[in-house]
Coordinates of N, CA and C in Angstrom, one line a residue:
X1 N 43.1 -82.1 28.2 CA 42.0 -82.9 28.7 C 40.7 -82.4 28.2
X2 N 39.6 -83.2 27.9 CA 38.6 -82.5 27.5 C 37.5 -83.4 27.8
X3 N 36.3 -82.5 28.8 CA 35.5 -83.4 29.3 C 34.4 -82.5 28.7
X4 N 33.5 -83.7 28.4 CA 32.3 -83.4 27.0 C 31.2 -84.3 27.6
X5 N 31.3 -85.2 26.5 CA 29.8 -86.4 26.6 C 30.9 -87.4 27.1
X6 N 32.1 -87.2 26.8 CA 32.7 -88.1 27.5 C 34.5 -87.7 28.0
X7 N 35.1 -88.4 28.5 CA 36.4 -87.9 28.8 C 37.4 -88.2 28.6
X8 N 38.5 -87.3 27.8 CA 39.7 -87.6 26.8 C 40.7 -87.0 26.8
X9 N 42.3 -87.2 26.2 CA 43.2 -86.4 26.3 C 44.0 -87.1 25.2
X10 N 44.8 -85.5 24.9 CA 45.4 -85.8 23.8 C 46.9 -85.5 24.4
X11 N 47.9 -85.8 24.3 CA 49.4 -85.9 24.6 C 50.3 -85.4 24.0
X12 N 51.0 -84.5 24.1 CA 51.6 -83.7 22.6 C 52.9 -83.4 23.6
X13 N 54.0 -83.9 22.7 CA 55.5 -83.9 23.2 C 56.5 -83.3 22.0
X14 N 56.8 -82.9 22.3 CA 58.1 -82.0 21.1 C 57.4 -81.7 20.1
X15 N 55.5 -81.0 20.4 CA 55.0 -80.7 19.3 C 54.4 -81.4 18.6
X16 N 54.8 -82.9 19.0 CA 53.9 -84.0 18.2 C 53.1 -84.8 19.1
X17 N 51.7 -85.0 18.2 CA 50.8 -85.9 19.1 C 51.1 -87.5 19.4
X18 N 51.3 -87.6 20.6 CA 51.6 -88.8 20.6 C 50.2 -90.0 20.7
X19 N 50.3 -90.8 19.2 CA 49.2 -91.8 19.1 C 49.0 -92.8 19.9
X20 N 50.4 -93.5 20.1 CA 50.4 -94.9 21.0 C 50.6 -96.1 19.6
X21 N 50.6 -97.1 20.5 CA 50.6 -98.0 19.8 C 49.3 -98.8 18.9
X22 N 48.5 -98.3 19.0 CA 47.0 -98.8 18.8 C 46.2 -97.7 18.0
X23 N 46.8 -96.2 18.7 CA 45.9 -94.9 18.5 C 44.9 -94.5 18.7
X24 N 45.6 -95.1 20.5 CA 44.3 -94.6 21.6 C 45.1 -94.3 22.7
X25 N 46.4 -94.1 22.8 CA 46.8 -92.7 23.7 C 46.1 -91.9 24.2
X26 N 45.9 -91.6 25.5 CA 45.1 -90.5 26.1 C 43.4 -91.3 26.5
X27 N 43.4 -92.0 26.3 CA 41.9 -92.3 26.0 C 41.7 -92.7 27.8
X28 N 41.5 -91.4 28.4 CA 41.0 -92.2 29.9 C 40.2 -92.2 30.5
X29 N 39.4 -91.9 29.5 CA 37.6 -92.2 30.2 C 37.5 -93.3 31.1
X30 N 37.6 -94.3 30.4 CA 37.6 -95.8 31.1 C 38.4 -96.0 31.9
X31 N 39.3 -95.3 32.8 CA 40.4 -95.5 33.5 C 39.4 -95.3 34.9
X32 N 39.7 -96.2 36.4 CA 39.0 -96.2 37.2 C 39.7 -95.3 38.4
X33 N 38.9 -95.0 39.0 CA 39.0 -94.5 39.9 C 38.8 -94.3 40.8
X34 N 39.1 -94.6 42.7 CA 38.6 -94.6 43.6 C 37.6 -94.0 43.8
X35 N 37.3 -93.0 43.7 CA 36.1 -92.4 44.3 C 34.7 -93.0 43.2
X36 N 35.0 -93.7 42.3 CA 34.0 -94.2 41.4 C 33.6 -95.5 41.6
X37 N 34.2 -96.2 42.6 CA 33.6 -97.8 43.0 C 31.9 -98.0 42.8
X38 N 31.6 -98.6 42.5 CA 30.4 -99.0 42.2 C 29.6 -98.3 41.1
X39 N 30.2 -97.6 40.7 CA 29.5 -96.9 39.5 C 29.5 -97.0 38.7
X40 N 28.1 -97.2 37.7 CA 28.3 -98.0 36.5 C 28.6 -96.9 35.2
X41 N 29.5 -97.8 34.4 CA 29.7 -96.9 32.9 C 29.2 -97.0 32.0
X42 N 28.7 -96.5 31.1 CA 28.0 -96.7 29.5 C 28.7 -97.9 29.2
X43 N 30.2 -98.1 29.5 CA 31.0 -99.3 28.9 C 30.9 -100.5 29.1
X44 N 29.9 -100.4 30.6 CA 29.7 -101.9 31.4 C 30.3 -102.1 32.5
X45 N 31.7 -101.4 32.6 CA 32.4 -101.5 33.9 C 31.8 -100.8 34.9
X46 N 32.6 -100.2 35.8 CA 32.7 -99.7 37.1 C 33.6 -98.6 37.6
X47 N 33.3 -97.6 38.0 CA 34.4 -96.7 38.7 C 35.3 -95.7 37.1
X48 N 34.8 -95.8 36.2 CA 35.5 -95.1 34.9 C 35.2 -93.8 35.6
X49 N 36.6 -92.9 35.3 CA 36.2 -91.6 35.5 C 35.1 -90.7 34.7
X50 N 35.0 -91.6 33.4 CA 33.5 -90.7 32.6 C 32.2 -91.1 33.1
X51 N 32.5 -91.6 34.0 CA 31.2 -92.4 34.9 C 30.8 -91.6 36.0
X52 N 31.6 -90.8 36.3 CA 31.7 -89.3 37.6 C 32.1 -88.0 37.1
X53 N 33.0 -88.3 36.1 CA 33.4 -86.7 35.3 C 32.8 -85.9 33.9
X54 N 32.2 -86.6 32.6 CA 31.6 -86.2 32.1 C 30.4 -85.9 32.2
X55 N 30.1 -84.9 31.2 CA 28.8 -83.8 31.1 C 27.7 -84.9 31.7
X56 N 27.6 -86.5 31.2 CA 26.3 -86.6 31.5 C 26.0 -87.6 32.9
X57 N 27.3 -87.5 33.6 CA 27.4 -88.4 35.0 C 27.3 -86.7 35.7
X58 N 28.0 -85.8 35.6 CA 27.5 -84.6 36.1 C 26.0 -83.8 36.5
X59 N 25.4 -83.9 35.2 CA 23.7 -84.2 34.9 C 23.2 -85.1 35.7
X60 N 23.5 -86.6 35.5 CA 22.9 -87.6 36.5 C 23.2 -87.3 38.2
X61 N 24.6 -86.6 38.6 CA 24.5 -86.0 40.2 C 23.9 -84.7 40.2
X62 N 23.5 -83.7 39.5 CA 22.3 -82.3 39.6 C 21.2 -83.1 40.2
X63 N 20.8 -83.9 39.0 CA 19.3 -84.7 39.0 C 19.2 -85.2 40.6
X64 N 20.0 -86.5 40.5 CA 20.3 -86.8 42.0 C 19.9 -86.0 43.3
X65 N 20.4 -84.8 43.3 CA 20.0 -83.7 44.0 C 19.3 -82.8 44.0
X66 N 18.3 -83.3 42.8 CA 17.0 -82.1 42.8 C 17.3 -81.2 42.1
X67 N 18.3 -80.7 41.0 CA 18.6 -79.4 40.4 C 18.1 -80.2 39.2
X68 N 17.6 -79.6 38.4 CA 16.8 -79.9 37.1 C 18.3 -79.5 35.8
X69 N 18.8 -80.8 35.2 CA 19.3 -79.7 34.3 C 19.6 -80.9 33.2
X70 N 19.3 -80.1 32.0 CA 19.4 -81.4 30.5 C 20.4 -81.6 29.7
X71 N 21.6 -80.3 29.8 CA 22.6 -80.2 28.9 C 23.8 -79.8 29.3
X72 N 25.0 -79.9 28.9 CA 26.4 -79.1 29.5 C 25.9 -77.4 29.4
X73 N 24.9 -76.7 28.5 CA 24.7 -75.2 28.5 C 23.9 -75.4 30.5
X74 N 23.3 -76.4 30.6 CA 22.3 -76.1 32.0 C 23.5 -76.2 32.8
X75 N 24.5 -76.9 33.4 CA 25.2 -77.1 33.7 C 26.0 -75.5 34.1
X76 N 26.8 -75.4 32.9 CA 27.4 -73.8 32.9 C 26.1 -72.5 33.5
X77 N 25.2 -72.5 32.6 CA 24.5 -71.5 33.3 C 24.3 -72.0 35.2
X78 N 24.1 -72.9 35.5 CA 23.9 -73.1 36.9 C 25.1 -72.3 37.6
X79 N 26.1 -73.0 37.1 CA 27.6 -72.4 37.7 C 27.5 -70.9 37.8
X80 N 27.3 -70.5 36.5 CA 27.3 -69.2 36.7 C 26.7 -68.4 37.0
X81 N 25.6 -69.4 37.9 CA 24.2 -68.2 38.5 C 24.6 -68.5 40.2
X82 N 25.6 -69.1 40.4 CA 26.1 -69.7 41.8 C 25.4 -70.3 42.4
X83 N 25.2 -71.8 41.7 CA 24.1 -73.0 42.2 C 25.8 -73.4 42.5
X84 N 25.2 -73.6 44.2 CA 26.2 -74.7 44.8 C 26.1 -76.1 44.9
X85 N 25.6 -76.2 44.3 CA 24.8 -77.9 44.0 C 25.9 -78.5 42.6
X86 N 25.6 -77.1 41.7 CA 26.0 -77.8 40.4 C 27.5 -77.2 40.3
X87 N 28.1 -76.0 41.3 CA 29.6 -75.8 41.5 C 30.3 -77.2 42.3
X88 N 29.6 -77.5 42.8 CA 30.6 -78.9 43.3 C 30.3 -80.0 42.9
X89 N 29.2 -80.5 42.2 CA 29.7 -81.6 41.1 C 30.7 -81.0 39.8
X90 N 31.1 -79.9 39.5 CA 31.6 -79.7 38.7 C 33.0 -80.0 39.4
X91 N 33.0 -79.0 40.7 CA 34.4 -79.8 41.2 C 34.6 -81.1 41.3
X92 N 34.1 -81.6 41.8 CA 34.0 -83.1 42.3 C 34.8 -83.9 41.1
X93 N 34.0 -83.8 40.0 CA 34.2 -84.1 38.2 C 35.9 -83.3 38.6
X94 N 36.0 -82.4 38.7 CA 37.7 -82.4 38.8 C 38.3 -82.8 39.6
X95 N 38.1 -83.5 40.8 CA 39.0 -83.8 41.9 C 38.9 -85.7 41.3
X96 N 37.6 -86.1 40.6 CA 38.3 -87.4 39.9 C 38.9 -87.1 38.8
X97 N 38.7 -86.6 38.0 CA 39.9 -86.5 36.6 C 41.6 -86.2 37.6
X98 N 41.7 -85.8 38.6 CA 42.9 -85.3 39.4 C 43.4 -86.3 39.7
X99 N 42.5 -87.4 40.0 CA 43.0 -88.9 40.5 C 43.8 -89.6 39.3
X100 N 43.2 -89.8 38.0 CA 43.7 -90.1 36.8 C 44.9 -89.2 36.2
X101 N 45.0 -87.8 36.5 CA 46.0 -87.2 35.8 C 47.8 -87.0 36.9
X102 N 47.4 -87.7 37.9 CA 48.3 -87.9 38.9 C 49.4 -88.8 38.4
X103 N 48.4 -90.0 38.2 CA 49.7 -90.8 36.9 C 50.0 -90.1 35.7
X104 N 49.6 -89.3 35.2 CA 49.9 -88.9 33.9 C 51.1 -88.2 34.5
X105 N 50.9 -87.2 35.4 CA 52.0 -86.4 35.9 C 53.6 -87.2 36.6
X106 N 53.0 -88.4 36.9 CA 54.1 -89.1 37.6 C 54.8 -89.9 36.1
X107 N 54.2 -90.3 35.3 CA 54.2 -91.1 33.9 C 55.3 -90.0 32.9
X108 N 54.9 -88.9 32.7 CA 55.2 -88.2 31.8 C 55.6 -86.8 31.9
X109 N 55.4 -86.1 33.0 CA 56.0 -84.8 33.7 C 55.7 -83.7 32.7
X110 N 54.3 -83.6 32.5 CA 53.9 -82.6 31.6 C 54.3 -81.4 32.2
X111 N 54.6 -80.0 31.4 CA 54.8 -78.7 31.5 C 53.3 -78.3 31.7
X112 N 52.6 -78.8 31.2 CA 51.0 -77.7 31.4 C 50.2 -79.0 30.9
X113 N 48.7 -78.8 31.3 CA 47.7 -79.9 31.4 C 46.2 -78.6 31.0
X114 N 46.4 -78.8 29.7 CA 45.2 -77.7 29.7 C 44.0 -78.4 29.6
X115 N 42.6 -78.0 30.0 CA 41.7 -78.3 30.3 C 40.3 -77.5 28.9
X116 N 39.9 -78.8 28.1 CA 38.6 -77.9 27.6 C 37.6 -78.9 27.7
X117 N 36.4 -78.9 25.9 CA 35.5 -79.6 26.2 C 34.4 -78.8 26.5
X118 N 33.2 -78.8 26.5 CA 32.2 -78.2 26.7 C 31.8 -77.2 27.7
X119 N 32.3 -77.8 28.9 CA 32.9 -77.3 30.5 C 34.0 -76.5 30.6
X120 N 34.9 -75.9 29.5 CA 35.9 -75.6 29.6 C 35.0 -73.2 29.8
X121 N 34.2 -73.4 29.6 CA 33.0 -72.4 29.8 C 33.4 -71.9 32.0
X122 N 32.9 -73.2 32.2 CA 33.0 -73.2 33.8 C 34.5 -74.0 34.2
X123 N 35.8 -73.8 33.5 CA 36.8 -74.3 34.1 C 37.5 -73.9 34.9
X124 N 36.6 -72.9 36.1 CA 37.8 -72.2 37.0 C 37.2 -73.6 38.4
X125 N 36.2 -74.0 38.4 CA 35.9 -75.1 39.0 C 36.3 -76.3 38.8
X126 N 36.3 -76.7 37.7 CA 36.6 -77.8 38.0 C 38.3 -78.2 37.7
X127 N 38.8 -77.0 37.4 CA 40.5 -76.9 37.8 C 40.9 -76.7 38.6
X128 N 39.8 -76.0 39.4 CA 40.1 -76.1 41.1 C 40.0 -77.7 41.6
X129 N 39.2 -78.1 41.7 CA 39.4 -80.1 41.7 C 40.0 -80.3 41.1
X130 N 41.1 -80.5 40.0 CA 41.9 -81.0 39.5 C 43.3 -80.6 40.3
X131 N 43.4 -79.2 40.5 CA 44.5 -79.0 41.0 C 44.4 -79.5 42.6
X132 N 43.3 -79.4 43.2 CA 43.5 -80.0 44.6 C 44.1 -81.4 44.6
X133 N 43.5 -82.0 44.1 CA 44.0 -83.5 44.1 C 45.6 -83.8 43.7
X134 N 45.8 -83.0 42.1 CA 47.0 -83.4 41.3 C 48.3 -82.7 42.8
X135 N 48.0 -81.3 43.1 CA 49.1 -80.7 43.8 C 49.2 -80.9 45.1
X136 N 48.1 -81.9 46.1 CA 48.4 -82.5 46.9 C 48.8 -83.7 46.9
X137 N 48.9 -84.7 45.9 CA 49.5 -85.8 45.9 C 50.3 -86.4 44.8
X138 N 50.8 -85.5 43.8 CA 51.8 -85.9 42.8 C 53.0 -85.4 43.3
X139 N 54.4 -85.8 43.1 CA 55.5 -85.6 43.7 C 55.2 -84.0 43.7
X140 N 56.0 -83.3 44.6 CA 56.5 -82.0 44.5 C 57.2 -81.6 43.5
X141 N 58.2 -82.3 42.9 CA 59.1 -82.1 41.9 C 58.3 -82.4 40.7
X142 N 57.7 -82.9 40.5 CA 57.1 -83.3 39.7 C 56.0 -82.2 39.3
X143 N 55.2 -81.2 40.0 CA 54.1 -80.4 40.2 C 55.1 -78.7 40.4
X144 N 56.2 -78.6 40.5 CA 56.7 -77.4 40.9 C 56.5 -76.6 40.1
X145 N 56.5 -76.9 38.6 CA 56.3 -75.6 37.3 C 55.1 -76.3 37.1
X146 N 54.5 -77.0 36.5 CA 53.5 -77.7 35.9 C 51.9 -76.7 36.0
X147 N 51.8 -76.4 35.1 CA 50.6 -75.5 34.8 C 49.2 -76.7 34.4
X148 N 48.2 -76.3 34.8 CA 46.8 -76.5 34.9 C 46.1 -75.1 34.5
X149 N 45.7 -75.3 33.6 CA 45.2 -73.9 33.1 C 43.7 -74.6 31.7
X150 N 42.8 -73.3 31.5 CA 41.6 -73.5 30.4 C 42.6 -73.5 29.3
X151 N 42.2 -74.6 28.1 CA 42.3 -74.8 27.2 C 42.1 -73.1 26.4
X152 N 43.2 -72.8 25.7 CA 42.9 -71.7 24.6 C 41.8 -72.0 23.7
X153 N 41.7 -73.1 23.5 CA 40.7 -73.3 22.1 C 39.3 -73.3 23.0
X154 N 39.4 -74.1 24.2 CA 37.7 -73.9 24.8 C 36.8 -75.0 24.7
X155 N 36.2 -74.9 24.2 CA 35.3 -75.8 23.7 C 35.4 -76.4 22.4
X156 N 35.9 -75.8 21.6 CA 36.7 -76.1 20.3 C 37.8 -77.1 20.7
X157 N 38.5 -77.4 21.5 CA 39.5 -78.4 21.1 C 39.2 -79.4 20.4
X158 N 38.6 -80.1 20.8 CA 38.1 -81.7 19.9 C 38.5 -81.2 18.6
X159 N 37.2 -80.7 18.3 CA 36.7 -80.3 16.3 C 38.3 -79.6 16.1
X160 N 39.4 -79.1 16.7 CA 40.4 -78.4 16.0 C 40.9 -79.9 16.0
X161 N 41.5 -80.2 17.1 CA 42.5 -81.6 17.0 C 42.1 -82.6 16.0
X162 N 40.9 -82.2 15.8 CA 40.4 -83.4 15.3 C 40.3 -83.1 13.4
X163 N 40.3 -81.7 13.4 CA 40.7 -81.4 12.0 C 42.0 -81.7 11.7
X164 N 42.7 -81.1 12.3 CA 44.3 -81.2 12.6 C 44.9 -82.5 12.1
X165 N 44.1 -83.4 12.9 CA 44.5 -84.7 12.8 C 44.3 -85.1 11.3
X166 N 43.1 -85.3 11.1 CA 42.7 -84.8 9.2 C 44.0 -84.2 8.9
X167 N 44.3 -83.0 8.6 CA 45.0 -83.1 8.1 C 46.4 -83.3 7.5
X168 N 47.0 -83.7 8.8 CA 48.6 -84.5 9.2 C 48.1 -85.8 8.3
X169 N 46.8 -86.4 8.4 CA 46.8 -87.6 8.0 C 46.7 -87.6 6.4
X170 N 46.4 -86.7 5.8 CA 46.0 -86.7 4.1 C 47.5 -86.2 4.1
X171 N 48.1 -85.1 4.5 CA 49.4 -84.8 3.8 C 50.7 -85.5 4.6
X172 N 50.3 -86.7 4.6 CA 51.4 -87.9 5.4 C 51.7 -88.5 4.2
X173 N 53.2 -88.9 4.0 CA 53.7 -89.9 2.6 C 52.1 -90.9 2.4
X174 N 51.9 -91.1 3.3 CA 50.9 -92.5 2.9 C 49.6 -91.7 2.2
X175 N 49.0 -90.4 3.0 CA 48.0 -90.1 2.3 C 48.3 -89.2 0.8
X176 N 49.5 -89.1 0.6 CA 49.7 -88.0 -0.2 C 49.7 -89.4 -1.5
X177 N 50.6 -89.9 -1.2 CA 50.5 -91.8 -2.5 C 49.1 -91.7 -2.8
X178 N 48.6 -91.7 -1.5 CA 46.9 -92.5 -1.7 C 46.2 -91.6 -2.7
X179 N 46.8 -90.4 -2.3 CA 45.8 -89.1 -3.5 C 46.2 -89.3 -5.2
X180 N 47.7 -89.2 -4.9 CA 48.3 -89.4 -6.3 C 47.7 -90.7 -7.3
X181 N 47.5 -91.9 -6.3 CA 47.4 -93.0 -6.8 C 45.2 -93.0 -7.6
X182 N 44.7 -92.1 -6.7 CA 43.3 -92.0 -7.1 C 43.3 -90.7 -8.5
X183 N 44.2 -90.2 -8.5 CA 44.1 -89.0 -9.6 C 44.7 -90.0 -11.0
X184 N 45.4 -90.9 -10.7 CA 46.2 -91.2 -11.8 C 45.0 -92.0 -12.6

């Protein structure tokens, strides 16, 4: 899961990323969520969890309450100077992504759900909202091993996956033709 400017996941089963049918798998920013009713999204809807969980709906609840802050670095430094203002919108931001990854958990019975993205700096908070919500209300069986844990990469996941993905895609039969076919 990686919550940034906006909020995303990538799905990865026997090692492979799973794309979907379209190759927007994971894509649950826009996915709604109770605690988000009336709140509007960059998208036009209502209730999206990147509408309450990303870096800049997080920023818009600081502001909201009088903590001054402009960036995901303001954000982290708050956390880590123990502004309780900006430690529980960071949770909060995890206890909605917890609402969304509940189906994921009931959907697909992940072994681990790792967490990066910009925030992944301050992810002992907002894993703690994530796990409140996921391990009070996804089956027991379902949550008995299942790890919630920071992303190893950190803040880097995007730009790795996202190289990664580059390059699965150039040395795939299709892009490897495509190369041969421009050298010839």
């Amino acid at each position: 899961v990686k919550v940034s400017t906006g909020v995303g996941t990538s799905v990865i089963s026997n090692g492979i990323l799973q794309r979907g049918g379209r190759n927007v798998a994971g894509h649950i920013g826009h996915v709604a969520v109770p605690r988000g009713a009336g709140i509007r999204c960059d998208c036009g809807r209502t209730g999206c969890v990147a509408a309450i969980a990303s870096v800049p709906a997080i920023l818009t609840a600081l502001r909201a309450n009088g903590v001054p802050a402009d960036d995901s670095n303001d954000i982290i430094n708050l956390v880590r100077s123990g502004d309780p203002v900006a430690r529980d919108a960071v949770r909060e931001a995890g206890c909605a992504l917890g609402e969304i990854l509940i189906a994921a958990v009931a959907l697909v019975n992940p072994e681990i759900i790792a967490i990066g993205g910009s925030l992944a700096q301050v992810s002992e908070h907002l894993i703690a909202g994530i796990r409140e919500v996921v391990y009070a209300r996804a089956m027991p069986l379902a949550t008995e091993n299942l790890l919630i844990v920071p992303s190893k990469l950190g803040s880097d996941a995007g730009v790795i996956g996202a190289s990664m993905m580059a390059v699965e895609r150039l040395f795939s039969p299709a892009g490897v033709t495509w190369m041969l076919s421009k050298a010839a």
